[in-house]
Amino acid sequence: PFGPMLFYHAERGEIDEAFALFDEMVSMGVAPEAPSYHMLLKACQVAKDLPRAEATFQAFLDAGFAPGHIVYISLVGTFDAVGQLDRVDALLDKLEDGGGTADPSLYAALMYSRGGHKDMTAVEALWRRMEAKGVPKNEKHYTAMLRACNLAREYHQVDWVVQHMEEAGIDPPAQVYARLIQACSDQGFTENAEMIFQRMISRGFPPDQVMYATLIHGAARAEDPDLALQWFNRMVEAGFTPQEQAVNALLNAMARGGRPEEVERLLGENRRMATVWSYNIGVLAWGKKG
């Protein structure tokens, strides 16, 4: 029963309750396993209690356990929560004093945290440090780099990261491509979105109608109605019957591009899917043309 209760308190940041339960477990002669320490660290992270997090991490090491990704994520997350990421940098330096190499999981946790702050300079510095130290990269490092590119809107680097993943024999999951295409489209970065789309196709992931609608939306953001129509036609050629999301995205693209006649034509062709929003787009399109 201790595990579920520890998890319950940890997720809510109920740090006193979590540590009291841990002490009770030990007093009953139950030897703590690594997951118990994981949950204490999680409680520290949620409660933003750095002293207890550091003490728990040391106790974890003293118990003979090797830190992994979950431990480092919680520890770095605690430093992050209290605004002391420089302390993590110091930990990294300490671990690598004398020519040693920090665990790859610490690098992944640091990259994830720095990426969350949109600090691409720090993420790239960690990447170069890993290469200099010969630290092996895995999917977590590449995912952290992609997340950082996304949050910092450094979309020109996405293709480079994905290419290196593939060269390393790591296939990004379909949802990674989908998130990146969504991010690029939201900013109207149509060339980046198409580049990622083509790479996704080349890896054998078939697009769905939502993805086509996202690409049409991106063309609308870029005020490129011709490109929006191209994506719409490609969607139809791929065998999809246009649904509300894709139709409204195309209508929006035509309206933004100053083509109210096209909006009217498309409304007539897709009347069964037209909504109040669809007709509002039509009104706005004619208003924009003036």
Tab-separated table of C-alpha atoms in Angstrom:
chain	number	residue	atom	x	y	z
A	1	PRO	CA	0.000	0.000	0.000
A	2	PHE	CA	2.946	2.377	0.480
A	3	GLY	CA	3.661	2.876	-3.228
A	4	PRO	CA	0.220	4.190	-4.261
A	5	MET	CA	0.018	6.441	-1.213
A	6	LEU	CA	3.494	7.859	-1.846
A	7	PHE	CA	2.489	8.538	-5.435
A	8	TYR	CA	-0.709	10.237	-4.257
A	9	HIS	CA	1.135	12.616	-1.923
A	10	ALA	CA	4.014	13.231	-4.363
A	11	GLU	CA	1.750	14.312	-7.225
A	12	ARG	CA	0.065	16.824	-4.945
A	13	GLY	CA	3.265	18.163	-3.449
A	14	GLU	CA	2.189	16.994	0.005
A	15	ILE	CA	5.785	16.737	1.080
A	16	ASP	CA	5.335	16.273	4.851
A	17	GLU	CA	2.855	13.469	4.305
A	18	ALA	CA	5.142	11.812	1.745
A	19	PHE	CA	8.186	11.855	4.026
A	20	ALA	CA	6.139	10.708	7.029
A	21	LEU	CA	4.878	7.757	5.006
A	22	PHE	CA	8.413	6.966	3.842
A	23	ASP	CA	9.682	7.025	7.460
A	24	GLU	CA	6.813	4.785	8.538
A	25	MET	CA	7.702	2.322	5.793
A	26	VAL	CA	11.335	2.216	6.949
A	27	SER	CA	10.323	1.835	10.630
A	28	MET	CA	8.291	-1.232	9.683
A	29	GLY	CA	11.360	-2.858	8.170
A	30	VAL	CA	10.385	-2.299	4.544
A	31	ALA	CA	13.535	-1.528	2.538
A	32	PRO	CA	12.894	1.421	0.196
A	33	GLU	CA	13.318	0.703	-3.481
A	34	ALA	CA	14.392	3.236	-6.091
A	35	PRO	CA	10.771	4.206	-7.012
A	36	SER	CA	10.169	5.318	-3.413
A	37	TYR	CA	13.007	7.814	-3.693
A	38	HIS	CA	11.694	8.859	-7.104
A	39	MET	CA	8.370	9.778	-5.533
A	40	LEU	CA	9.999	11.705	-2.683
A	41	LEU	CA	11.939	13.721	-5.261
A	42	LYS	CA	8.734	14.328	-7.172
A	43	ALA	CA	7.109	15.621	-3.984
A	44	CYS	CA	10.084	17.970	-3.480
A	45	GLN	CA	9.764	19.204	-7.035
A	46	VAL	CA	6.048	19.968	-6.756
A	47	ALA	CA	6.545	21.581	-3.330
A	48	LYS	CA	9.636	23.485	-4.534
A	49	ASP	CA	11.634	22.243	-1.549
A	50	LEU	CA	15.249	22.288	-2.715
A	51	PRO	CA	16.975	21.326	0.585
A	52	ARG	CA	14.883	18.195	0.921
A	53	ALA	CA	15.409	17.358	-2.734
A	54	GLU	CA	19.183	17.532	-2.334
A	55	ALA	CA	19.056	15.472	0.869
A	56	THR	CA	16.839	12.867	-0.792
A	57	PHE	CA	19.131	12.668	-3.800
A	58	GLN	CA	22.121	12.078	-1.518
A	59	ALA	CA	20.193	9.408	0.427
A	60	PHE	CA	19.334	7.772	-2.884
A	61	LEU	CA	23.030	7.635	-3.792
A	62	ASP	CA	24.012	6.423	-0.306
A	63	ALA	CA	21.513	3.571	-0.677
A	64	GLY	CA	23.541	2.351	-3.645
A	65	PHE	CA	21.110	3.277	-6.405
A	66	ALA	CA	22.276	4.666	-9.751
A	67	PRO	CA	20.428	7.817	-10.840
A	68	GLY	CA	18.403	7.550	-14.022
A	69	HIS	CA	16.266	9.813	-16.151
A	70	ILE	CA	13.330	10.018	-13.705
A	71	VAL	CA	15.579	10.990	-10.795
A	72	TYR	CA	17.394	13.660	-12.743
A	73	ILE	CA	14.173	15.068	-14.182
A	74	SER	CA	12.806	15.539	-10.654
A	75	LEU	CA	16.058	16.957	-9.299
A	76	VAL	CA	16.565	19.364	-12.188
A	77	GLY	CA	12.867	20.224	-12.041
A	78	THR	CA	13.274	21.250	-8.413
A	79	PHE	CA	16.271	23.453	-9.182
A	80	ASP	CA	14.255	24.919	-12.046
A	81	ALA	CA	11.180	25.524	-9.878
A	82	VAL	CA	13.182	27.595	-7.398
A	83	GLY	CA	15.109	29.446	-10.102
A	84	GLN	CA	18.506	27.932	-9.394
A	85	LEU	CA	19.461	26.159	-12.587
A	86	ASP	CA	22.995	27.416	-12.114
A	87	ARG	CA	23.216	24.903	-9.276
A	88	VAL	CA	22.558	22.138	-11.792
A	89	ASP	CA	25.381	23.435	-13.960
A	90	ALA	CA	27.594	23.235	-10.884
A	91	LEU	CA	26.442	19.656	-10.294
A	92	LEU	CA	27.332	18.798	-13.878
A	93	ASP	CA	30.795	20.343	-13.446
A	94	LYS	CA	31.307	18.436	-10.196
A	95	LEU	CA	30.352	15.115	-11.748
A	96	GLU	CA	32.771	15.686	-14.613
A	97	ASP	CA	35.706	16.930	-12.550
A	98	GLY	CA	38.843	14.962	-13.258
A	99	GLY	CA	37.760	13.896	-16.720
A	100	GLY	CA	34.650	11.958	-15.681
A	101	THR	CA	31.381	11.918	-17.598
A	102	ALA	CA	27.949	12.702	-16.220
A	103	ASP	CA	25.083	10.305	-16.817
A	104	PRO	CA	23.335	10.901	-20.183
A	105	SER	CA	20.061	11.226	-18.280
A	106	LEU	CA	21.309	14.355	-16.517
A	107	TYR	CA	22.063	15.925	-19.881
A	108	ALA	CA	18.577	15.027	-21.135
A	109	ALA	CA	16.949	16.544	-18.055
A	110	LEU	CA	19.029	19.711	-18.385
A	111	MET	CA	18.232	20.077	-22.081
A	112	TYR	CA	14.541	19.617	-21.365
A	113	SER	CA	14.632	22.267	-18.659
A	114	ARG	CA	16.680	24.792	-20.631
A	115	GLY	CA	14.439	24.207	-23.633
A	116	GLY	CA	11.424	25.012	-21.485
A	117	HIS	CA	12.975	28.432	-20.943
A	118	LYS	CA	13.459	28.830	-24.715
A	119	ASP	CA	17.213	29.003	-24.103
A	120	MET	CA	18.526	27.496	-27.320
A	121	THR	CA	22.034	28.786	-26.595
A	122	ALA	CA	22.198	26.697	-23.420
A	123	VAL	CA	20.656	23.651	-25.117
A	124	GLU	CA	23.182	23.829	-27.954
A	125	ALA	CA	26.030	24.250	-25.448
A	126	LEU	CA	24.917	21.079	-23.654
A	127	TRP	CA	24.731	19.278	-27.002
A	128	ARG	CA	28.294	20.308	-27.869
A	129	ARG	CA	29.473	19.349	-24.394
A	130	MET	CA	27.993	15.887	-24.833
A	131	GLU	CA	29.826	15.510	-28.132
A	132	ALA	CA	33.110	16.686	-26.613
A	133	LYS	CA	32.723	14.249	-23.725
A	134	GLY	CA	31.618	11.392	-25.948
A	135	VAL	CA	28.320	11.055	-24.100
A	136	PRO	CA	25.974	8.812	-26.126
A	137	LYS	CA	22.727	10.415	-27.243
A	138	ASN	CA	19.374	8.676	-27.146
A	139	GLU	CA	15.789	9.506	-28.026
A	140	LYS	CA	15.362	11.678	-24.903
A	141	HIS	CA	18.143	14.035	-25.979
A	142	TYR	CA	16.775	14.432	-29.482
A	143	THR	CA	13.242	14.917	-28.181
A	144	ALA	CA	14.502	17.603	-25.782
A	145	MET	CA	16.286	19.341	-28.665
A	146	LEU	CA	13.147	19.229	-30.837
A	147	ARG	CA	11.074	20.617	-27.973
A	148	ALA	CA	13.574	23.443	-27.520
A	149	CYS	CA	13.472	24.242	-31.266
A	150	ASN	CA	9.699	24.313	-31.088
A	151	LEU	CA	9.421	26.571	-28.033
A	152	ALA	CA	12.176	28.917	-29.210
A	153	ARG	CA	10.671	28.908	-32.733
A	154	GLU	CA	14.006	27.841	-34.177
A	155	TYR	CA	12.277	25.807	-36.856
A	156	HIS	CA	15.218	25.970	-39.244
A	157	GLN	CA	17.039	23.550	-36.938
A	158	VAL	CA	14.283	20.946	-36.843
A	159	ASP	CA	15.316	19.201	-40.047
A	160	TRP	CA	18.912	18.965	-38.806
A	161	VAL	CA	17.808	17.349	-35.545
A	162	VAL	CA	15.448	14.889	-37.237
A	163	GLN	CA	18.136	13.978	-39.766
A	164	HIS	CA	20.590	13.217	-36.963
A	165	MET	CA	17.966	11.127	-35.198
A	166	GLU	CA	17.468	9.045	-38.300
A	167	GLU	CA	21.229	8.666	-38.817
A	168	ALA	CA	21.459	7.436	-35.234
A	169	GLY	CA	18.782	4.830	-35.978
A	170	ILE	CA	16.137	6.613	-33.890
A	171	ASP	CA	12.776	7.070	-35.581
A	172	PRO	CA	10.838	10.044	-34.208
A	173	PRO	CA	7.281	8.938	-33.413
A	174	ALA	CA	4.466	10.281	-35.558
A	175	GLN	CA	3.268	12.632	-32.810
A	176	VAL	CA	6.635	14.434	-32.884
A	177	TYR	CA	6.145	15.269	-36.532
A	178	ALA	CA	2.539	16.276	-35.892
A	179	ARG	CA	3.487	18.654	-33.070
A	180	LEU	CA	6.217	20.266	-35.141
A	181	ILE	CA	3.942	20.720	-38.153
A	182	GLN	CA	1.331	22.273	-35.864
A	183	ALA	CA	3.904	24.652	-34.353
A	184	CYS	CA	5.226	25.751	-37.750
A	185	SER	CA	1.729	26.181	-39.144
A	186	ASP	CA	0.604	28.295	-36.197
A	187	GLN	CA	3.391	30.735	-37.069
A	188	GLY	CA	2.717	30.614	-40.802
A	189	PHE	CA	6.106	28.999	-41.499
A	190	THR	CA	4.831	27.036	-44.473
A	191	GLU	CA	8.189	25.941	-45.907
A	192	ASN	CA	9.264	24.463	-42.565
A	193	ALA	CA	5.905	22.741	-42.166
A	194	GLU	CA	6.128	21.177	-45.633
A	195	MET	CA	9.725	20.071	-45.036
A	196	ILE	CA	8.694	18.240	-41.868
A	197	PHE	CA	5.616	16.819	-43.626
A	198	GLN	CA	7.740	15.391	-46.446
A	199	ARG	CA	10.197	13.874	-43.998
A	200	MET	CA	7.317	12.304	-42.079
A	201	ILE	CA	5.953	10.771	-45.284
A	202	SER	CA	9.392	9.424	-46.164
A	203	ARG	CA	9.496	7.633	-42.800
A	204	GLY	CA	6.260	5.811	-43.575
A	205	PHE	CA	3.832	7.807	-41.426
A	206	PRO	CA	0.604	8.499	-43.358
A	207	PRO	CA	-0.995	11.908	-42.762
A	208	ASP	CA	-4.569	12.181	-41.582
A	209	GLN	CA	-7.130	14.855	-42.402
A	210	VAL	CA	-6.295	16.804	-39.235
A	211	MET	CA	-2.729	17.191	-40.456
A	212	TYR	CA	-3.883	18.435	-43.850
A	213	ALA	CA	-6.198	20.896	-42.107
A	214	THR	CA	-3.216	22.072	-40.050
A	215	LEU	CA	-1.191	22.684	-43.202
A	216	ILE	CA	-4.096	24.584	-44.776
A	217	HIS	CA	-4.314	26.638	-41.586
A	218	GLY	CA	-0.598	27.409	-41.887
A	219	ALA	CA	-1.084	28.644	-45.444
A	220	ALA	CA	-3.921	30.843	-44.205
A	221	ARG	CA	-1.642	32.305	-41.530
A	222	ALA	CA	0.885	33.071	-44.261
A	223	GLU	CA	-1.910	34.623	-46.369
A	224	ASP	CA	-1.139	32.234	-49.212
A	225	PRO	CA	-4.489	31.074	-50.597
A	226	ASP	CA	-2.917	29.232	-53.528
A	227	LEU	CA	-0.878	27.054	-51.192
A	228	ALA	CA	-3.942	26.449	-49.030
A	229	LEU	CA	-5.866	25.253	-52.087
A	230	GLN	CA	-2.957	22.992	-53.064
A	231	TRP	CA	-3.037	21.309	-49.648
A	232	PHE	CA	-6.821	21.002	-49.815
A	233	ASN	CA	-6.620	19.334	-53.234
A	234	ARG	CA	-3.848	17.012	-52.049
A	235	MET	CA	-6.058	16.002	-49.144
A	236	VAL	CA	-8.914	15.157	-51.487
A	237	GLU	CA	-6.547	13.274	-53.836
A	238	ALA	CA	-5.370	11.256	-50.821
A	239	GLY	CA	-8.936	9.958	-50.460
A	240	PHE	CA	-10.265	12.148	-47.661
A	241	THR	CA	-13.742	13.633	-47.744
A	242	PRO	CA	-13.394	17.270	-46.614
A	243	GLN	CA	-14.690	17.866	-43.120
A	244	GLU	CA	-15.525	21.052	-41.240
A	245	GLN	CA	-12.016	21.767	-39.925
A	246	ALA	CA	-10.359	21.570	-43.344
A	247	VAL	CA	-13.129	23.463	-45.117
A	248	ASN	CA	-13.075	26.318	-42.612
A	249	ALA	CA	-9.288	26.494	-42.817
A	250	LEU	CA	-9.518	26.850	-46.595
A	251	LEU	CA	-12.288	29.439	-46.330
A	252	ASN	CA	-10.124	31.400	-43.912
A	253	ALA	CA	-7.167	31.226	-46.308
A	254	MET	CA	-9.280	32.580	-49.174
A	255	ALA	CA	-10.686	35.339	-46.984
A	256	ARG	CA	-7.237	36.385	-45.782
A	257	GLY	CA	-6.037	36.340	-49.368
A	258	GLY	CA	-8.811	38.724	-50.436
A	259	ARG	CA	-10.773	36.215	-52.528
A	260	PRO	CA	-14.423	36.497	-51.434
A	261	GLU	CA	-15.618	34.936	-54.699
A	262	GLU	CA	-13.694	31.755	-53.818
A	263	VAL	CA	-15.158	31.797	-50.325
A	264	GLU	CA	-18.658	32.003	-51.787
A	265	ARG	CA	-17.932	29.204	-54.262
A	266	LEU	CA	-16.526	26.934	-51.573
A	267	LEU	CA	-19.490	27.619	-49.306
A	268	GLY	CA	-21.812	26.544	-52.087
A	269	GLU	CA	-19.832	23.340	-52.732
A	270	ASN	CA	-19.584	22.416	-49.058
A	271	ARG	CA	-22.905	23.696	-47.775
A	272	ARG	CA	-23.615	20.585	-45.687
A	273	MET	CA	-20.548	21.285	-43.560
A	274	ALA	CA	-20.957	25.043	-43.345
A	275	THR	CA	-21.316	26.496	-39.872
A	276	VAL	CA	-22.066	29.955	-38.526
A	277	TRP	CA	-18.299	30.472	-38.433
A	278	SER	CA	-18.079	29.532	-42.099
A	279	TYR	CA	-20.575	32.210	-43.109
A	280	ASN	CA	-18.895	34.744	-40.828
A	281	ILE	CA	-15.699	34.126	-42.806
A	282	GLY	CA	-17.642	34.892	-45.983
A	283	VAL	CA	-18.937	38.174	-44.583
A	284	LEU	CA	-15.444	39.149	-43.447
A	285	ALA	CA	-13.996	38.275	-46.855
A	286	TRP	CA	-16.340	40.627	-48.685
A	287	GLY	CA	-15.759	43.268	-46.011
A	288	LYS	CA	-12.004	43.000	-46.475
A	289	LYS	CA	-12.348	43.465	-50.216
A	290	GLY	CA	-14.472	46.468	-49.444
